[in-house]
Structures are given as C-alpha cells and as structure tokens.
Short mmCIF file of N, CA and C in Angstrom, two decimals:
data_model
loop_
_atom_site.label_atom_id
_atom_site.label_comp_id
_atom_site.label_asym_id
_atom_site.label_seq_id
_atom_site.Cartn_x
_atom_site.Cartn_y
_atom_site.Cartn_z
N UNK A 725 0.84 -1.17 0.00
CA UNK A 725 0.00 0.00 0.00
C UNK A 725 0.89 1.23 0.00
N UNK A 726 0.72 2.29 -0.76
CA UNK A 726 1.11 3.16 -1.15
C UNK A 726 1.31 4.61 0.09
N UNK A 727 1.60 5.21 0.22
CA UNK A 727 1.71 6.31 0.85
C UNK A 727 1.26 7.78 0.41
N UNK A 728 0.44 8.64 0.75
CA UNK A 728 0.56 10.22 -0.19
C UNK A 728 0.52 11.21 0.70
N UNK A 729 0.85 12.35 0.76
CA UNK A 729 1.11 13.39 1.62
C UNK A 729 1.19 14.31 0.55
N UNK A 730 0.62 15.98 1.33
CA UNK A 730 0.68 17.01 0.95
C UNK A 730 0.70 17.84 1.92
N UNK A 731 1.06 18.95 1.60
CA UNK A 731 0.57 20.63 2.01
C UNK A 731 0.30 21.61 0.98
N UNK A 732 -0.38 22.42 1.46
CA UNK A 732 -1.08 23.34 0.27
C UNK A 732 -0.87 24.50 1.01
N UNK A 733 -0.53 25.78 0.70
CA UNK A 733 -0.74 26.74 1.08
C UNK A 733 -0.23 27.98 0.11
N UNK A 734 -1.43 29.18 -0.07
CA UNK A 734 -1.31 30.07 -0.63
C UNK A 734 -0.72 31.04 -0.79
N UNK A 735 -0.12 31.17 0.54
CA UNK A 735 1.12 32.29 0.64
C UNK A 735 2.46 31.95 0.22
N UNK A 736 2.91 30.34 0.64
CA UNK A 736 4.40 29.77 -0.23
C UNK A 736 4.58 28.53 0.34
N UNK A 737 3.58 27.19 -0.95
CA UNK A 737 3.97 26.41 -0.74
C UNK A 737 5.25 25.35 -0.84
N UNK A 738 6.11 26.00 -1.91
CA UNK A 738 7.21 25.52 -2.23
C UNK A 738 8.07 25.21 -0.48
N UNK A 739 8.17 26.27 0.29
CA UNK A 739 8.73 26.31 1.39
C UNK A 739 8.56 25.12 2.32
N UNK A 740 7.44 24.12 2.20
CA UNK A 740 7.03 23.21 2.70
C UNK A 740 7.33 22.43 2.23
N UNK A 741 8.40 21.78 1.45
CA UNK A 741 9.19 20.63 0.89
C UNK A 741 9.83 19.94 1.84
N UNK A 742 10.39 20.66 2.56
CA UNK A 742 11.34 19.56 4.00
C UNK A 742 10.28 18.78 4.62
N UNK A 743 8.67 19.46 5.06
CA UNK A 743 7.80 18.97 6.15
C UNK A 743 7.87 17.74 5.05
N UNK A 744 7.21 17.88 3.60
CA UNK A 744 6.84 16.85 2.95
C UNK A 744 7.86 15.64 3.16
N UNK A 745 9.06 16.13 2.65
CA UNK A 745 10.39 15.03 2.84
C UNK A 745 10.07 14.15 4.49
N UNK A 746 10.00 14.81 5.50
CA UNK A 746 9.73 14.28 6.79
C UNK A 746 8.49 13.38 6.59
N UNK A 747 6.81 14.25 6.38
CA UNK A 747 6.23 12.81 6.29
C UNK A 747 6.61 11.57 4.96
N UNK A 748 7.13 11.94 4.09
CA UNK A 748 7.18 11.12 3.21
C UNK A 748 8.38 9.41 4.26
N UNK A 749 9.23 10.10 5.07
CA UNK A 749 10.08 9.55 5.56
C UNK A 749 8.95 8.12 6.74
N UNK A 750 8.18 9.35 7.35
CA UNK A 750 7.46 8.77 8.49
C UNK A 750 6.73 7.36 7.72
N UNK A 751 5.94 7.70 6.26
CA UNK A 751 5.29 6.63 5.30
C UNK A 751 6.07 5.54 4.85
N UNK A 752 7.71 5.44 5.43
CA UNK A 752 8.41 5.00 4.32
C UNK A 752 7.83 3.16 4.11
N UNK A 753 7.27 2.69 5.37
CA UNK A 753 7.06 1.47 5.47
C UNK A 753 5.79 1.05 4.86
N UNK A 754 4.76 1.88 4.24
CA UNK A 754 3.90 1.93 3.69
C UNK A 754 4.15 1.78 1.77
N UNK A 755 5.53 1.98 1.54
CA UNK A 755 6.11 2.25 -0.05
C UNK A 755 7.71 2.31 0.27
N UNK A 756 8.12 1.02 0.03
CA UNK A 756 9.63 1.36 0.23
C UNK A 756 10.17 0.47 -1.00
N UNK A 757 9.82 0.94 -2.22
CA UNK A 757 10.03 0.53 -3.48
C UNK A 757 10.66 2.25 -3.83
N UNK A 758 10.23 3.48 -3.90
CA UNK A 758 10.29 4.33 -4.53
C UNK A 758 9.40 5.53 -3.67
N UNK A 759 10.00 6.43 -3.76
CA UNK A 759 9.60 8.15 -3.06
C UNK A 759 9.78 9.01 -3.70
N UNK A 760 8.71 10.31 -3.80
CA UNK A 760 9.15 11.23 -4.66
C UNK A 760 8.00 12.20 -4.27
N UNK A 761 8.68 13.58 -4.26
CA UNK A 761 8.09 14.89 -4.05
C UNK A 761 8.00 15.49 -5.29
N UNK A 762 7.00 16.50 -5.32
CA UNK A 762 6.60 17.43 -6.29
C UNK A 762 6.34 18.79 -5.85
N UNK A 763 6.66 19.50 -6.66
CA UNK A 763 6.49 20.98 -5.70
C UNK A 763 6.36 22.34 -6.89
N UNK A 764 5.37 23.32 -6.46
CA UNK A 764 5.09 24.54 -7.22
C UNK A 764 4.93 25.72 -6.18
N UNK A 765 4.57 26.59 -6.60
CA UNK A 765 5.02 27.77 -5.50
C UNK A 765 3.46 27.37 -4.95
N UNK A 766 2.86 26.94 -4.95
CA UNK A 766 1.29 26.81 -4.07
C UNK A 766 1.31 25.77 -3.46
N UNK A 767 1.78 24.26 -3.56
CA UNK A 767 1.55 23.02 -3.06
C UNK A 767 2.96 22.32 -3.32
N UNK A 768 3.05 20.93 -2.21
CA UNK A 768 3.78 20.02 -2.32
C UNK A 768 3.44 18.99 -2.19
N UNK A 769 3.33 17.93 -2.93
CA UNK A 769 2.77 16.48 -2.99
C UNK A 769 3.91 15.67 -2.43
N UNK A 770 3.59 14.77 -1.59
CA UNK A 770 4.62 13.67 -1.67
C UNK A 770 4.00 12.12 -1.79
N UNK A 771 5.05 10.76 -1.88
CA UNK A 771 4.19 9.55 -2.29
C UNK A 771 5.29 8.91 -1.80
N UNK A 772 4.95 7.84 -1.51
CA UNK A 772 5.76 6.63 -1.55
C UNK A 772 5.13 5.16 -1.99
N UNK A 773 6.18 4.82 -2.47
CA UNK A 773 5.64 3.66 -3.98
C UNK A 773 5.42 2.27 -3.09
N UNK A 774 4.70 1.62 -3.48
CA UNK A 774 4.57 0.35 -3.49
C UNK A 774 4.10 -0.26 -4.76
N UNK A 775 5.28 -0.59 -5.53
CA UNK A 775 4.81 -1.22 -6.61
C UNK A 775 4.55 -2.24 -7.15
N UNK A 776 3.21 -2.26 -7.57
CA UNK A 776 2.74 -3.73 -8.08
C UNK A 776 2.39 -3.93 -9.56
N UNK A 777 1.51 -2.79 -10.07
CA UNK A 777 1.51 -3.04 -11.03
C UNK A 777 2.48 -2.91 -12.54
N UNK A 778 2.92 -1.66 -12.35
CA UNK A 778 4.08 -1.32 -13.52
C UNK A 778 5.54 -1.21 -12.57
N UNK A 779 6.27 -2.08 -12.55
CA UNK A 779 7.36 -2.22 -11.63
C UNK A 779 8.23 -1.21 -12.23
N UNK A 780 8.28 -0.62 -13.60
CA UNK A 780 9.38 0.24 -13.64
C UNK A 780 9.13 1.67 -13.50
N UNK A 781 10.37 2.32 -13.27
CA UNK A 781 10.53 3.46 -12.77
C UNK A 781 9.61 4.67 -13.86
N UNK A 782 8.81 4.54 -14.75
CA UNK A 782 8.17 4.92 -14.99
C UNK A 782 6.54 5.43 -14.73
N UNK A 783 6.53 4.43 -13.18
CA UNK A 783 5.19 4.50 -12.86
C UNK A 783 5.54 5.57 -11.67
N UNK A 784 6.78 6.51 -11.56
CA UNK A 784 7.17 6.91 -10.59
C UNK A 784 6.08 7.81 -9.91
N UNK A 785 5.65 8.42 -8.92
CA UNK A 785 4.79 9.65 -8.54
C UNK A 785 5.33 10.39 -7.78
N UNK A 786 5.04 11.50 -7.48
CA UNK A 786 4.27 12.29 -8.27
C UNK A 786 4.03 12.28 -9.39
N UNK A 787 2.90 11.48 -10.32
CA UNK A 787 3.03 11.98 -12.00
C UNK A 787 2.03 13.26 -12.31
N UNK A 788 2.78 13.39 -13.55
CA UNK A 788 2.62 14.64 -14.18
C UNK A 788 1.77 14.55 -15.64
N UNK A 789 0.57 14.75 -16.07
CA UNK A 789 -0.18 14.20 -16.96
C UNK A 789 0.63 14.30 -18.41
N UNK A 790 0.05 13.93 -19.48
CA UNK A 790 1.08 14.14 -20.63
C UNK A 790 1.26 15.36 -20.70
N UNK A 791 -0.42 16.47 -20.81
CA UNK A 791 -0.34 17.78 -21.12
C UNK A 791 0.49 18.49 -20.32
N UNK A 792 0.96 18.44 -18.84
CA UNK A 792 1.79 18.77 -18.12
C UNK A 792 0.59 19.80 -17.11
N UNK A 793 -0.50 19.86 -17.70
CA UNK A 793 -1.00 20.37 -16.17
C UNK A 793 -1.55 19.96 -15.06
N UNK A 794 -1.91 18.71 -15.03
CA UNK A 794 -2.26 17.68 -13.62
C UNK A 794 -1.21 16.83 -13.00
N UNK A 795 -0.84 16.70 -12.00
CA UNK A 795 -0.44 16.26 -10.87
C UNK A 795 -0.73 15.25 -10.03
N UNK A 796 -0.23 14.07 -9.91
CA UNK A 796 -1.35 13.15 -8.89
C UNK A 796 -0.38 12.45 -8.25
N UNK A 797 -1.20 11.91 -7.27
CA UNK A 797 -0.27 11.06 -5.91
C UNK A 797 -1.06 10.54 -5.67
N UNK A 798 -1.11 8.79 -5.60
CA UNK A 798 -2.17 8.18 -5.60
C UNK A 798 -2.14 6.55 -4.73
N UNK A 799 -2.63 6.39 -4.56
CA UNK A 799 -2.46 4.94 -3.58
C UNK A 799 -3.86 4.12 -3.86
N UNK A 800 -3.70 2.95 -4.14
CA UNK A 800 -5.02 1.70 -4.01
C UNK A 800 -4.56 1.33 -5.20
N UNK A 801 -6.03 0.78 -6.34
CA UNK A 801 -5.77 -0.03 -7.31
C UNK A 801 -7.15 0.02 -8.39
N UNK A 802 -7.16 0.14 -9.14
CA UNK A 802 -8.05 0.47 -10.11
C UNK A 802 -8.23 -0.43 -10.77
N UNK A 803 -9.55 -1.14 -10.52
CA UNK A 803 -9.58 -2.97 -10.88
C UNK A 803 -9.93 -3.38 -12.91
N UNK A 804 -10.61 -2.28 -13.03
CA UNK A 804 -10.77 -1.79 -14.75
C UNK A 804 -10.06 -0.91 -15.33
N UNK A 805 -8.50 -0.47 -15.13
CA UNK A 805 -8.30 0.18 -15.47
C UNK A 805 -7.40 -0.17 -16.54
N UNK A 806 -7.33 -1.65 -17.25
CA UNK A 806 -7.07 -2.05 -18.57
C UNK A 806 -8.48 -1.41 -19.76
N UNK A 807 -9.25 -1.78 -19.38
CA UNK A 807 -10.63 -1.75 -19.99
C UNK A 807 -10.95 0.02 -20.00
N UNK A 808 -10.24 0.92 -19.20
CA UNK A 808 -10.85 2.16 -19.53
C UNK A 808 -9.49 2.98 -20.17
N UNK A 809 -8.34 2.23 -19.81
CA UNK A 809 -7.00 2.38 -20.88
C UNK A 809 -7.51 2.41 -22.10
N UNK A 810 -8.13 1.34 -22.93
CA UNK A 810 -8.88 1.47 -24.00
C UNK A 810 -9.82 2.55 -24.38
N UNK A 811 -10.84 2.18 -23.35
CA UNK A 811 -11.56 3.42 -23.78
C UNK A 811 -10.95 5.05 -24.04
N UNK A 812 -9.96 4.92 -23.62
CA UNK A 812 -9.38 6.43 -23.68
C UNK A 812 -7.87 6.23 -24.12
N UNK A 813 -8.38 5.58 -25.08
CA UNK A 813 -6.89 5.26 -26.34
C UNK A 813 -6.11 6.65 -27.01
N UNK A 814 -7.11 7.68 -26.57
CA UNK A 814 -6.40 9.09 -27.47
C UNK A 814 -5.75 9.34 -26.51
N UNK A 815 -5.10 9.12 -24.78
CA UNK A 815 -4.45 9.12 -24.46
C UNK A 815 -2.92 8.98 -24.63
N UNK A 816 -1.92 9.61 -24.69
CA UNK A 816 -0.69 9.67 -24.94
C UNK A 816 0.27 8.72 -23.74
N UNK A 817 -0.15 7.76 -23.52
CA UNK A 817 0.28 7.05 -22.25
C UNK A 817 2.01 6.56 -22.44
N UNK A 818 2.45 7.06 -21.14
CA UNK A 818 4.36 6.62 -20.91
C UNK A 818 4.52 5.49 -20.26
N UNK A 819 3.04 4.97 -19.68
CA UNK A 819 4.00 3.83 -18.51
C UNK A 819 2.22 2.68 -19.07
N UNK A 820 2.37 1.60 -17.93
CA UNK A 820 1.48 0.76 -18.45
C UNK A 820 0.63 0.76 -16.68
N UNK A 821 0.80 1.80 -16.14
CA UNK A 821 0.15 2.22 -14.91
C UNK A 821 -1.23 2.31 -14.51
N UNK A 822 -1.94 1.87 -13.91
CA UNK A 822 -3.41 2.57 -13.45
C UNK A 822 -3.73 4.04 -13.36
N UNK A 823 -2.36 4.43 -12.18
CA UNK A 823 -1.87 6.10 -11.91
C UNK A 823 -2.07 6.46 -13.20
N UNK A 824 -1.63 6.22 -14.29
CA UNK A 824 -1.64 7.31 -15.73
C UNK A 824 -3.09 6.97 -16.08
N UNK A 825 -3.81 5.44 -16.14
CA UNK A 825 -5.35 5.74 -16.28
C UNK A 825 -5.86 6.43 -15.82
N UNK A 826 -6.24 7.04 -14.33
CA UNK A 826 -7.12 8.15 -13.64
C UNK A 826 -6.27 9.64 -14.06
N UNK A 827 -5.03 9.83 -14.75
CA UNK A 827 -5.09 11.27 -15.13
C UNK A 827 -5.81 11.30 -16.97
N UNK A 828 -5.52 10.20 -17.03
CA UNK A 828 -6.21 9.97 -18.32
C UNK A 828 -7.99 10.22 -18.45
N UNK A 829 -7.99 9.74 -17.61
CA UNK A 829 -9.67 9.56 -16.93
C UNK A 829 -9.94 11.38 -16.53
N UNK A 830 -9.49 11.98 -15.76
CA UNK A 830 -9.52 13.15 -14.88
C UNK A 830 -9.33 14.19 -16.47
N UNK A 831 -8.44 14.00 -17.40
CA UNK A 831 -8.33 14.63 -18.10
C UNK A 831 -9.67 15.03 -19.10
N UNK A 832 -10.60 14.12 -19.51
CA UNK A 832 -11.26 13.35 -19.82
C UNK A 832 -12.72 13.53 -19.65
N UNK A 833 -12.56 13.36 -18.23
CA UNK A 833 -14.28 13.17 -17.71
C UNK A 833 -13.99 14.52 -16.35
N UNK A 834 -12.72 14.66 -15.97
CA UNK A 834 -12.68 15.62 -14.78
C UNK A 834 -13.25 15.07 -13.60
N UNK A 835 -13.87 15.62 -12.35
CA UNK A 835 -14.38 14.67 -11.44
C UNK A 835 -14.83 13.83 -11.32
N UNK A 836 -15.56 13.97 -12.40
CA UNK A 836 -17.08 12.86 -13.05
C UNK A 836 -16.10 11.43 -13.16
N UNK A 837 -15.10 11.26 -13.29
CA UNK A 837 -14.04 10.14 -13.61
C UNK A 837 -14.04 9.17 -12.65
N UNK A 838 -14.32 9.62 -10.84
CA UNK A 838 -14.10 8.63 -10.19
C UNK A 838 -15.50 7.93 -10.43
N UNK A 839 -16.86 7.98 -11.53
CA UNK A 839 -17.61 7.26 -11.55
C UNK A 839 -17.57 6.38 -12.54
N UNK A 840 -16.44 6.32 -12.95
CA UNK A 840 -16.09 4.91 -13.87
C UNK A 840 -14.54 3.93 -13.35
N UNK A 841 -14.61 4.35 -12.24
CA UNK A 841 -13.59 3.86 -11.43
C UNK A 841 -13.92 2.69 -10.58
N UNK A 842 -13.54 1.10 -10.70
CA UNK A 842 -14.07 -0.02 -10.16
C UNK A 842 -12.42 -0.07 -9.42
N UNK A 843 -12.61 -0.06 -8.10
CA UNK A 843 -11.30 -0.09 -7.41
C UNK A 843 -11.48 0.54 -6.00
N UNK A 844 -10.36 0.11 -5.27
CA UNK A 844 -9.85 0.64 -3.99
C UNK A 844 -8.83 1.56 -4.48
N UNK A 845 -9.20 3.33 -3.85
CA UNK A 845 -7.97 4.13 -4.08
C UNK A 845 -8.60 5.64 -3.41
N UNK A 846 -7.43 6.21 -3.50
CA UNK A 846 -7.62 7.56 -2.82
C UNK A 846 -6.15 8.04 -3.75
N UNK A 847 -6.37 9.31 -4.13
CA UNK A 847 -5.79 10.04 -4.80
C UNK A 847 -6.05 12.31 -4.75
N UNK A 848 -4.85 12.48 -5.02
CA UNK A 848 -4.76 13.80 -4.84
C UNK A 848 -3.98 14.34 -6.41
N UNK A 849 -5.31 15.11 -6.80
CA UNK A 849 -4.75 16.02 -8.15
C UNK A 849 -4.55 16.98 -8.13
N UNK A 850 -3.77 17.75 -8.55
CA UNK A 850 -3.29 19.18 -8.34
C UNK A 850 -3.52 19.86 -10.02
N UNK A 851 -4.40 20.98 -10.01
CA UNK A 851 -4.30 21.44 -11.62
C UNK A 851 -3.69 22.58 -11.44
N UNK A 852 -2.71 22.19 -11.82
CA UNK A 852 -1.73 23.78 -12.42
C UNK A 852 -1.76 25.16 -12.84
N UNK A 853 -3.18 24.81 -13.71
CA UNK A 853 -3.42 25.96 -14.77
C UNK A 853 -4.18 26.94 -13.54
N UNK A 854 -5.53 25.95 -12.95
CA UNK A 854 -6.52 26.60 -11.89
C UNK A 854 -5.81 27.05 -10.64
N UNK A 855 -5.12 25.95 -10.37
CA UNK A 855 -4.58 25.97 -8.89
C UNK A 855 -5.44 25.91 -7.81
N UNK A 856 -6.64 24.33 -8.44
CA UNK A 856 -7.21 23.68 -7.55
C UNK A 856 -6.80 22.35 -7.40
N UNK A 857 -6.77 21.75 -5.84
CA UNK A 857 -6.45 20.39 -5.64
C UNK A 857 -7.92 19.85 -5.12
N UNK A 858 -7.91 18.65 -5.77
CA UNK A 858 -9.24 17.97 -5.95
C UNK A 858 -8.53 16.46 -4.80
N UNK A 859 -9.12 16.08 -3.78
CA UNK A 859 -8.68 14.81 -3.16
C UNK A 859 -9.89 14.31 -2.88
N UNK A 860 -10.03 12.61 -3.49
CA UNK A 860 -10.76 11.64 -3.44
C UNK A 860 -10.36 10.60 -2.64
N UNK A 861 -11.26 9.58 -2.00
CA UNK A 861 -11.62 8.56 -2.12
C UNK A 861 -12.73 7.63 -2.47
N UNK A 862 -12.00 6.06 -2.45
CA UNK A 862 -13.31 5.55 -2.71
C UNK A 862 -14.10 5.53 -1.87
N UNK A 863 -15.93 4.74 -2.37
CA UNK A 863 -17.03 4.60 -2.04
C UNK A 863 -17.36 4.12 -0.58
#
C-alpha cells in the first residue's frame, strides 16, 4: 500500500518541501520501493511507492499528466483500469500504470471520472493551470 502526503498553502507552498520530505520519511514502510516529491510555489505532494503493477521506474509519482497540467499522488488499485485504458486510447500514455489511467480519466471526464472507477484508491490532483487540488476517495 502506497503512501501520499501534501501541504497546500497560498502564501508559499514551495517552502514546505522539507515537512513533505519528513512525512514522506514517516510513510516509508507503507512504499519502500520508490519516493518522490513534487512541488510549485502553491503546493507540495509527496508519495511513496509500493509497486505492483508497472514495476518500472516509470510509474514513478508524483506523475505529471502528458499535457503537463495535472499532478497526482495516488495509492489503491483500479480494478478496470485495462478496460478504460482502452476506452481512452487518445491518451498519450508513458507507462502501463493505473496512476496514468485516472489522469487519463480526470483529463477526460474531470471529477465525473471517479464514476467509472471499479477499485480501492484515494488520490490527490493538483491542476496547475486553476490551482485547484481535488482529493478523493473511494465509495
């Protein structure tokens, strides 16, 4: 099981990269395959990997959508997310990930996305352009 952490704040979130590094540290037993922070002057995401489905370093997270404006950190498992890979074949996909299905999905359908989502997961998107973070879980 995966790990995700953030802080958000409007005055300067970049500055909050160490706290992230610390919880990311505290999660490490939750993802000790792979760790990785993300950071913009508003927010800092952090994750730690447990990888099962795409073992290579391509499924790394924080990912970053193809278009480059969504953000996600994500943990669980998306039980159709071969079957909606397809459906959203105009996707530009880098890895063979679930994580890249729900930005694919989010890109796509936008919130409305976690209702074609058959899975255990909780995830945090960050849109760049808006500089809104959207955090889900499942049902």
């Amino acid at each position: 099981m995966c790990g995700i952490n953030g802080i958000v704040s409007f005055k300067r979130g970049s500055q909050y990269r160490e706290n992230v590094t610390h919880m990311n540290q505290a999660l490490a037993h939750r993802g000790p395959d792979d760790e990785g922070i993300w950071n913009d002057e508003h927010i800092v995401l952090g994750h730690r990997r447990l990888a099962i489905i795409d073992l290579s370093e391509a499924g790394r997270q924080p990912m970053v959508s193809a278009n480059e404006r969504f953000v996600l950190v994500y943990n669980g498992e998306i039980y159709n997310f071969r079957e909606l890979r397809q459906l959203l074949s105009e996707y530009p996909y880098r890895t063979q990930t679930d994580s890249e299905v729900i930005l694919a999905a989010f890109q796509r359908w936008g919130v409305d996305c976690v209702n074609h989502f058959n899975g255990m997961f909780s995830f945090a998107i960050w849109d760049r352009q808006i500089k809104q973070l959207l955090l889900v879980r499942d049902r």
